Tab-separated table of C-alpha atoms and ligand atoms in Angstrom:
chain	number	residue	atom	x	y	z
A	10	UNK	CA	-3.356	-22.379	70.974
A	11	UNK	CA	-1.729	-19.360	69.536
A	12	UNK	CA	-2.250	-17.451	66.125
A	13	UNK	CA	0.688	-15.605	63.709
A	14	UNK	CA	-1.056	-12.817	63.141
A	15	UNK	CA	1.613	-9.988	63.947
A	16	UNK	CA	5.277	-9.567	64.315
A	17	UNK	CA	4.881	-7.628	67.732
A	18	UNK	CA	2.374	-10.295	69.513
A	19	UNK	CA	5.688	-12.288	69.572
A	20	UNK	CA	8.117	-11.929	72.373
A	21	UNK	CA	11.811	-11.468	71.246
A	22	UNK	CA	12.793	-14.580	72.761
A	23	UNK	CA	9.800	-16.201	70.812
A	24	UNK	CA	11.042	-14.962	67.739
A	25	UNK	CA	14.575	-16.420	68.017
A	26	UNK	CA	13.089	-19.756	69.117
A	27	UNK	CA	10.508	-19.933	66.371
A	28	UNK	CA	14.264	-18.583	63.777
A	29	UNK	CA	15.755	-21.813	65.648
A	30	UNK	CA	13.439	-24.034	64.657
A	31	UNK	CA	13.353	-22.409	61.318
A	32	UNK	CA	17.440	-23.375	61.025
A	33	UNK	CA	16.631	-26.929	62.330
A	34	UNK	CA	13.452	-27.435	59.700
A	35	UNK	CA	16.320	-25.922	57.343
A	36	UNK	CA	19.082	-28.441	57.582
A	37	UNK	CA	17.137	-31.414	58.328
A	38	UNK	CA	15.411	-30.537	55.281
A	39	UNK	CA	18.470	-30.175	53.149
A	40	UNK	CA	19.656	-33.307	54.550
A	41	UNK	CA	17.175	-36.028	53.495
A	42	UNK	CA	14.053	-34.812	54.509
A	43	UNK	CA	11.738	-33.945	57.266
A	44	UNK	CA	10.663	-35.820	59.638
A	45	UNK	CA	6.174	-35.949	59.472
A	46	UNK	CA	5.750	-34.528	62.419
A	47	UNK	CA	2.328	-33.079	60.819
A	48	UNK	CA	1.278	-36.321	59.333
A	49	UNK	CA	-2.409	-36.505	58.795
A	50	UNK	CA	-2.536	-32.555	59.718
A	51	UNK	CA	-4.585	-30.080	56.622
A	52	UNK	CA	-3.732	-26.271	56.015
A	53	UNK	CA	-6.524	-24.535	54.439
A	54	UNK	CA	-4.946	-21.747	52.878
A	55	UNK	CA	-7.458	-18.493	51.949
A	56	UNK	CA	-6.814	-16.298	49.476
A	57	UNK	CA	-8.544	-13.139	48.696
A	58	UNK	CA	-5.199	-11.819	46.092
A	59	UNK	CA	-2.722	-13.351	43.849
A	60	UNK	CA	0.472	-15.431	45.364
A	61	UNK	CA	3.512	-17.229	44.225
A	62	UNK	CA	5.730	-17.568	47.144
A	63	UNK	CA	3.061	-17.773	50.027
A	64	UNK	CA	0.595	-20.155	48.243
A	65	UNK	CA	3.751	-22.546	47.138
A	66	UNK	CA	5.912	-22.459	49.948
A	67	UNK	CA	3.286	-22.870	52.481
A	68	UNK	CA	1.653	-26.136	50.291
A	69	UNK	CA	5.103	-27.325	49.978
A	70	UNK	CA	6.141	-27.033	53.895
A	71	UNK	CA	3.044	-29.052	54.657
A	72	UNK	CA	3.944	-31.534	52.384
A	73	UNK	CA	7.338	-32.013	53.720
A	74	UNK	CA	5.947	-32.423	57.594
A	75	UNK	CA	4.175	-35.065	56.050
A	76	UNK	CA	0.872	-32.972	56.124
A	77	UNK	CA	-1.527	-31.426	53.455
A	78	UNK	CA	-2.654	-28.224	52.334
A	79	UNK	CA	-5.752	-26.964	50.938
A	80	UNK	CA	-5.952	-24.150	48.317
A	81	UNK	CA	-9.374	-21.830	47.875
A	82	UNK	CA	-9.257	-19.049	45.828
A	83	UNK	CA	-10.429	-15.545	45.553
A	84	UNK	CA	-13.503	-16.879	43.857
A	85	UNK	CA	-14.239	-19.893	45.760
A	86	UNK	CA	-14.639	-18.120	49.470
A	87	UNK	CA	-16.135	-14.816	49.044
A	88	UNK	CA	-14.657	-13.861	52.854
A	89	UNK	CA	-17.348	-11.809	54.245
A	90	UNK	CA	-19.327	-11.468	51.178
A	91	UNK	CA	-20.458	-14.792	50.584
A	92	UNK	CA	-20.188	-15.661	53.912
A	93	UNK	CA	-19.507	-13.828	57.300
A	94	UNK	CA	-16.166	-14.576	58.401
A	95	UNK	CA	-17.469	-15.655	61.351
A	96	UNK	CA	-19.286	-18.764	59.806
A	97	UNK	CA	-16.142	-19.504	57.493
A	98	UNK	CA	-14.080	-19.583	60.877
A	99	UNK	CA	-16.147	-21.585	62.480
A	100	UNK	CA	-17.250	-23.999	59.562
A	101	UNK	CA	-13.566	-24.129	58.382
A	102	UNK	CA	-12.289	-25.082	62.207
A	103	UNK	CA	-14.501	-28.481	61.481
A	104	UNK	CA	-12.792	-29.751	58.637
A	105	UNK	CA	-8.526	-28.648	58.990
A	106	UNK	CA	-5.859	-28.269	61.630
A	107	UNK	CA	-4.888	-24.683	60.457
A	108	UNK	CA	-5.783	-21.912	58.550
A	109	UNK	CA	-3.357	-19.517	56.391
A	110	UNK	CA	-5.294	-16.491	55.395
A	111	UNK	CA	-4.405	-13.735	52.748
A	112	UNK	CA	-6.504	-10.597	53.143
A	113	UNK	CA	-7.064	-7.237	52.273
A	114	UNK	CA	-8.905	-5.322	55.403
A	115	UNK	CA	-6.128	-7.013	58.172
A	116	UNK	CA	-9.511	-6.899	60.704
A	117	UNK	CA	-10.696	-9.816	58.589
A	118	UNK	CA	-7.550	-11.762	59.644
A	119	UNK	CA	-8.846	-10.792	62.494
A	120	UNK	CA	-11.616	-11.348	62.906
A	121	UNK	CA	-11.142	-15.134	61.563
A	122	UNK	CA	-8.832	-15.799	64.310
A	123	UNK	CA	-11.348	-14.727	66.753
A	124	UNK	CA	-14.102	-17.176	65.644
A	125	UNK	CA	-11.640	-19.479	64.591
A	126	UNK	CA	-11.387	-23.039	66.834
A	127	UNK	CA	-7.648	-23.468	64.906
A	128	UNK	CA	-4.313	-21.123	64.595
A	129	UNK	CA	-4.581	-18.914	62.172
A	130	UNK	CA	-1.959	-17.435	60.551
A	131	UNK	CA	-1.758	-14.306	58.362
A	132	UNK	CA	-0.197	-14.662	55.035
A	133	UNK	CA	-0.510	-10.909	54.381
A	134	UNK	CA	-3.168	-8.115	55.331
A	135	UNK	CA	-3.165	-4.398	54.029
A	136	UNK	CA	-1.339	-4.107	57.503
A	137	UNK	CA	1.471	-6.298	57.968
A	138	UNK	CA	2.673	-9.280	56.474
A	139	UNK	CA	4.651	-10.975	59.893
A	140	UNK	CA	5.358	-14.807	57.691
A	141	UNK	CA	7.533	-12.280	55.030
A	142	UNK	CA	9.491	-11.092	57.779
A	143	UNK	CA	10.331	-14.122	59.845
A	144	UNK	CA	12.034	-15.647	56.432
A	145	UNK	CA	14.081	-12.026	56.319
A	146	UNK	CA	15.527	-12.408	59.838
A	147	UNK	CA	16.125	-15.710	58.940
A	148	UNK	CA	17.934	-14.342	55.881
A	149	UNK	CA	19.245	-11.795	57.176
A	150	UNK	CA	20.933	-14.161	60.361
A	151	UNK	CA	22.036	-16.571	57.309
A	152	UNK	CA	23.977	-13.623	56.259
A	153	UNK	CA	25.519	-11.581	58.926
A	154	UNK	CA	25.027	-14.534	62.012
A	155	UNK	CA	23.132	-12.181	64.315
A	156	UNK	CA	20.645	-8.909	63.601
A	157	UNK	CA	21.725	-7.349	66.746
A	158	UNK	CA	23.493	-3.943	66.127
A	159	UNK	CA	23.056	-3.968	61.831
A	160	UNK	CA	21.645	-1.384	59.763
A	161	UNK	CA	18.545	-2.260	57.847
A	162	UNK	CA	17.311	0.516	55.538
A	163	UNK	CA	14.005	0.688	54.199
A	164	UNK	CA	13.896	2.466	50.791
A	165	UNK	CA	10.307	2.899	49.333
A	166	UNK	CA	6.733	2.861	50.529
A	167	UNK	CA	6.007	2.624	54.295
A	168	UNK	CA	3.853	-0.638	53.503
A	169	UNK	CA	2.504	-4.026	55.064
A	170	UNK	CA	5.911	-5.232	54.327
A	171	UNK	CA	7.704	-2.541	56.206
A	172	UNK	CA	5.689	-2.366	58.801
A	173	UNK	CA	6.497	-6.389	59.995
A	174	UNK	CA	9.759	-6.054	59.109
A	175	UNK	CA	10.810	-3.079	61.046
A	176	UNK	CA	8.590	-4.846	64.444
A	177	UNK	CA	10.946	-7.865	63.740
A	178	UNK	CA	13.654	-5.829	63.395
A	179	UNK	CA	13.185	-3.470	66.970
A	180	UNK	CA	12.239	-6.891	68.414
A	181	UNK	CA	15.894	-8.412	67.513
A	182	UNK	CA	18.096	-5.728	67.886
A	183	UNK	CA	18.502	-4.359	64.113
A	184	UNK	CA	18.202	-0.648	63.796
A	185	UNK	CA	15.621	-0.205	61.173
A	186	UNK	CA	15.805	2.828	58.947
A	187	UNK	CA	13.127	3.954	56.426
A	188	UNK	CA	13.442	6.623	53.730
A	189	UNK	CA	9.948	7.046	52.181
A	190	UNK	CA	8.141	10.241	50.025
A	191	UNK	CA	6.260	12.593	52.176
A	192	UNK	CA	2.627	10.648	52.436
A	193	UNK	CA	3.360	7.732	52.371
A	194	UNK	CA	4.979	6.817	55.969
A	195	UNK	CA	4.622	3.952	58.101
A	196	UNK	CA	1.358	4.000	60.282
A	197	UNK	CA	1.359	5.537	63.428
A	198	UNK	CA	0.109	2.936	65.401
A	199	UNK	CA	2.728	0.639	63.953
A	200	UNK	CA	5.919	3.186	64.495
A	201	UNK	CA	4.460	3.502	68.350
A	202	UNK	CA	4.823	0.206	68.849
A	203	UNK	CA	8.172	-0.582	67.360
A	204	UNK	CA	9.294	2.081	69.465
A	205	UNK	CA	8.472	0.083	72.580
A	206	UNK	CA	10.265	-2.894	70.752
A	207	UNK	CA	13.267	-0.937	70.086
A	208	UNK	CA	13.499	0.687	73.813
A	209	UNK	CA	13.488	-3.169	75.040
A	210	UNK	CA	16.475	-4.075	72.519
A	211	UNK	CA	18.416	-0.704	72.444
A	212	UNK	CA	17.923	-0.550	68.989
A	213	UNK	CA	17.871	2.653	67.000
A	214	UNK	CA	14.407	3.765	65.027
A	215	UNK	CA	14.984	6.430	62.057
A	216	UNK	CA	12.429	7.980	59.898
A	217	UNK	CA	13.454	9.596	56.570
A	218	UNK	CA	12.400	10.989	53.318
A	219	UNK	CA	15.937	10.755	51.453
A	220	UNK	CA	17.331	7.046	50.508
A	221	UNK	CA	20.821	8.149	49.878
A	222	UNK	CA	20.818	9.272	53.834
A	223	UNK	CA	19.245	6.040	54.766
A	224	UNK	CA	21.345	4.189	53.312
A	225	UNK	CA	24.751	5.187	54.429
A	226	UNK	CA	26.379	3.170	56.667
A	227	UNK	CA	23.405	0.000	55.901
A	228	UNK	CA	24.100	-3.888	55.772
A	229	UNK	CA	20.596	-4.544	54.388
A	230	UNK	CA	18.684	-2.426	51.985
A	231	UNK	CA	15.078	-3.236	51.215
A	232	UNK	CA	12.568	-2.210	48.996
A	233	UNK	CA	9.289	-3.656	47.510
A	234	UNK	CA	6.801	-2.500	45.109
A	235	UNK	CA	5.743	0.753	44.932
A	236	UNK	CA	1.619	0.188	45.012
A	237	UNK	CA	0.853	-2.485	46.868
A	238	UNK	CA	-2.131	-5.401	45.837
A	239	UNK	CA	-5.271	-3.029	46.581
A	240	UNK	CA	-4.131	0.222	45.668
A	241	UNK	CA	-3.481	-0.365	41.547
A	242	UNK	CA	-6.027	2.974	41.325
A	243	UNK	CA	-3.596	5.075	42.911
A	244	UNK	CA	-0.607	3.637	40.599
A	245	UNK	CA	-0.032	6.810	38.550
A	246	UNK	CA	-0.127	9.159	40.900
A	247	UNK	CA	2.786	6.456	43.074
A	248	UNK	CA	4.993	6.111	39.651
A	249	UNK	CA	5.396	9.755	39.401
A	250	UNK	CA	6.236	10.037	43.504
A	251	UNK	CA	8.484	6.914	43.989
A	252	UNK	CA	10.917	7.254	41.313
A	253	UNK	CA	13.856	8.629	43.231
A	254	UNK	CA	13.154	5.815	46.213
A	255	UNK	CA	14.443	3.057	43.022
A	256	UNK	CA	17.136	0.425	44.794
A	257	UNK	CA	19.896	0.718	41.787
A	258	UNK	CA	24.012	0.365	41.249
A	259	UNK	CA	23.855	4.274	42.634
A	260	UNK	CA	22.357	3.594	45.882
A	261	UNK	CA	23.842	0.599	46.766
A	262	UNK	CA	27.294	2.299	46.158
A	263	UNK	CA	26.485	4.625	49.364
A	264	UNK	CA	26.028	1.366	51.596
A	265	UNK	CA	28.282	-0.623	53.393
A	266	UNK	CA	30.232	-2.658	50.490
A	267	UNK	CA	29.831	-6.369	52.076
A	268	UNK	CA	25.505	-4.396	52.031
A	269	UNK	CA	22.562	-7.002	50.842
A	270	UNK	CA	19.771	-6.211	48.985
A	271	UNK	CA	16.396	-7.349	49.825
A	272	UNK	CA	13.069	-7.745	48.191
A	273	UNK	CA	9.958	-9.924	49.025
A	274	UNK	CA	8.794	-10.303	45.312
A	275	UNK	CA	7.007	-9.941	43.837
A	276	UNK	CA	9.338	-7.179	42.129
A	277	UNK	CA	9.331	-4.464	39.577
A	278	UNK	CA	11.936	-4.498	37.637
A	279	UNK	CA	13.288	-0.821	36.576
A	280	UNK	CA	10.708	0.366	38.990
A	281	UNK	CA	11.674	0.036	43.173
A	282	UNK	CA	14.887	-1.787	41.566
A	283	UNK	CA	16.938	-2.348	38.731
A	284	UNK	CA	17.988	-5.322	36.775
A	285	UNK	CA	21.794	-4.708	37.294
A	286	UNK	CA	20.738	-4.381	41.433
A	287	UNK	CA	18.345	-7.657	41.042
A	288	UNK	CA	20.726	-9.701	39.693
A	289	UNK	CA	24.107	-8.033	41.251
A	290	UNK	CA	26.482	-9.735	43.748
A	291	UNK	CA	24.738	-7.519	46.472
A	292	UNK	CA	21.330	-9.590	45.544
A	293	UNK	CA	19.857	-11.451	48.473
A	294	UNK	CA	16.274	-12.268	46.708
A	295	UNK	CA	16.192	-15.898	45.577
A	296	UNK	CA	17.638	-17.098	49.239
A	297	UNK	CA	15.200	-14.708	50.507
A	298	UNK	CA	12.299	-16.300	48.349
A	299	UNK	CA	13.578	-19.410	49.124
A	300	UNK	CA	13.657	-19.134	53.139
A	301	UNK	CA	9.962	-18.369	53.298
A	302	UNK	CA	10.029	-22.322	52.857
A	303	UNK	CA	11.664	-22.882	56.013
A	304	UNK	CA	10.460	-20.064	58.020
A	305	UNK	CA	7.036	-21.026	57.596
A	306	UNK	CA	7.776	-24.844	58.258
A	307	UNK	CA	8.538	-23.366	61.860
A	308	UNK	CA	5.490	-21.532	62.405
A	309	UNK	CA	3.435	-24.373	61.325
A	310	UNK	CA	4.987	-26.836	63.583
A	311	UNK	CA	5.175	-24.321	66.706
A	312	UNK	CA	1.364	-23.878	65.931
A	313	UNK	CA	0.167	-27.548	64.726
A	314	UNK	CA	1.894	-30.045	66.228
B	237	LIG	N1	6.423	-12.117	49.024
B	237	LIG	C1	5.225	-12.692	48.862
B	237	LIG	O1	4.418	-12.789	49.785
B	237	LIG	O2	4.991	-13.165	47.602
B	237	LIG	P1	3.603	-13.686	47.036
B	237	LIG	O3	2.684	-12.498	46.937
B	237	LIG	O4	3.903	-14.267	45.686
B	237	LIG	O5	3.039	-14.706	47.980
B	238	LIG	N1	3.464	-4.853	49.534
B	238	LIG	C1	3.144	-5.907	48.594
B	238	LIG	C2	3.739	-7.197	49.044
B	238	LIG	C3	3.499	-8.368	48.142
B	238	LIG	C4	4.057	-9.653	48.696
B	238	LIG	C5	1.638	-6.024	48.459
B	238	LIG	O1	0.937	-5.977	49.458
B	238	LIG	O2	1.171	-6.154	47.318
């Protein structure tokens, strides 16, 4: 039994088997259906902060493998304050096949795994947030039919989001770029280890503080929100920081001109990126949205079936 915690406990080869099976979920999917290959199977899905995307497109994928899934809220669970995670691991392992977990301390993801008799996969920690990134290589393979040798550029807050995209990124072979305001860079730990990554794929790592530099020469740019679920306290102080970091018609101009724009979503419009960038011919979002679908169908079925 294995958990999808992280990006970077997954082998490269791993990663394009579970992208694969992503594809295959993808086009059987598109033609007629799945088969129910998780028929009878539950998801409980745990959520300690808001979701569209996650809590829909996992629900959905189970429903398509012929499986179920099993929403509890913020209010319902109480991880760790109602309850040791320990006991809701354990308890939870009785009653489902899998459980999906949305945290904010990623040691409570964790921590669930440990005590947990089931996979359990992380559906975003203060940390990382490794099911968002599978869908982008997906994406980003849809796009360009490899990630081996292209330029993705990170333009905005060295975040959860970042951090599992630039593992999955060193992992495959993209050189991953960030540009992000002084204080507010990827963590250490993180950076250490995609360096590994990116020795093993000959990849090329690049920190920066200015997007217009980062973006030169880019086939993806990226952004997401500028203050993360968790840190709305520090959201003045980040809207007077982040504003030259925004995605719009400007920056995009400096790219490569066949570039794609990426964001996980949810996004701020006129904040990390514009309308006319959103909604452009550049936009990659709504495929991007929409491959979460499949991705996740493969991580499920790697880990459930
Ligand atoms: N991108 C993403 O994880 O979206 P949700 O927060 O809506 O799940
Ligand atoms: N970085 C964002 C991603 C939301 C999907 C957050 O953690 O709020």
């Amino acid at each position: 039994m294995k958990h999808f915690i992280a990006i970077s406990d997954y082998s490269a080869q791993e990663l394009k088997e579970m992208l694969d099976l992503a594809i295959f979920l993808k086009r059987e999917h598109q033609s007629g259906g799945n088969k129910p290959v998780l028929k009878g199977k539950v998801l409980a899905m745990v959520f300690q902060k808001p979701s569209l995307r996650t809590r829909v497109s996992f629900d959905m994928a189970m429903r398509h493998l012929g499986g179920d899934a099993l929403y509890l809220s913020p209010a319902e669970i109480g991880l760790g304050k109602r309850e040791a995670i320990s006991d809701i691991a354990r308890v939870l392992s009785g009653y489902v096949e899998a459980i999906m977990a949305r945290v904010f301390d990623h040691q409570h993801v964790i921590e669930l795994a440990k005590w947990s008799s089931v996979p359990v996969i992380n559906g975003l920690s203060n940390y990382n947030h490794p099911c968002q990134a599978l869908a982008d290589a997906l994406t980003i393979y849809e796009k360009f039919g490899t990630l081996k040798g292209l330029n993705v550029s990170y333009v905005g807050d060295g975040n959860n989001v970042a951090v599992s995209l630039m593992h999955i990124c060193a992992k495959l072979g993209a050189n991953f770029t960030i540009a992000n305001p002084k204080g507010y860079d990827l963590p250490e730990q993180a950076i250490n280890l995609a360096e590994q990554f990116a020795q093993e794929s000959q990849s090329k790592l690049t920190f920066l503080h200015d997007p217009l530099q980062a973006v030169k020469k880019a086939n993806v740019i990226y952004t997401d929100t500028w203050t993360s679920m968790g840190q709305e306290e520090e959201m003045e102080q980040r809207l007077k920081v982040f504003p030259p970091y925004q995605v719009n018609a400007q920056l995009v101009a400096e790219a490569d001109r066949d570039v794609i724009v990426m964001h996980c979503l949810p996004a701020h419009r006129g904040q990390e990126i514009t309308d006319e960038v959103a909604d452009g011919p550049h936009s990659a979002l709504f495929p991007q949205a929409h491959n979460r679908l499949h991705a996740q169908k493969a991580i499920l079925v790697k880990l459930m079936s």
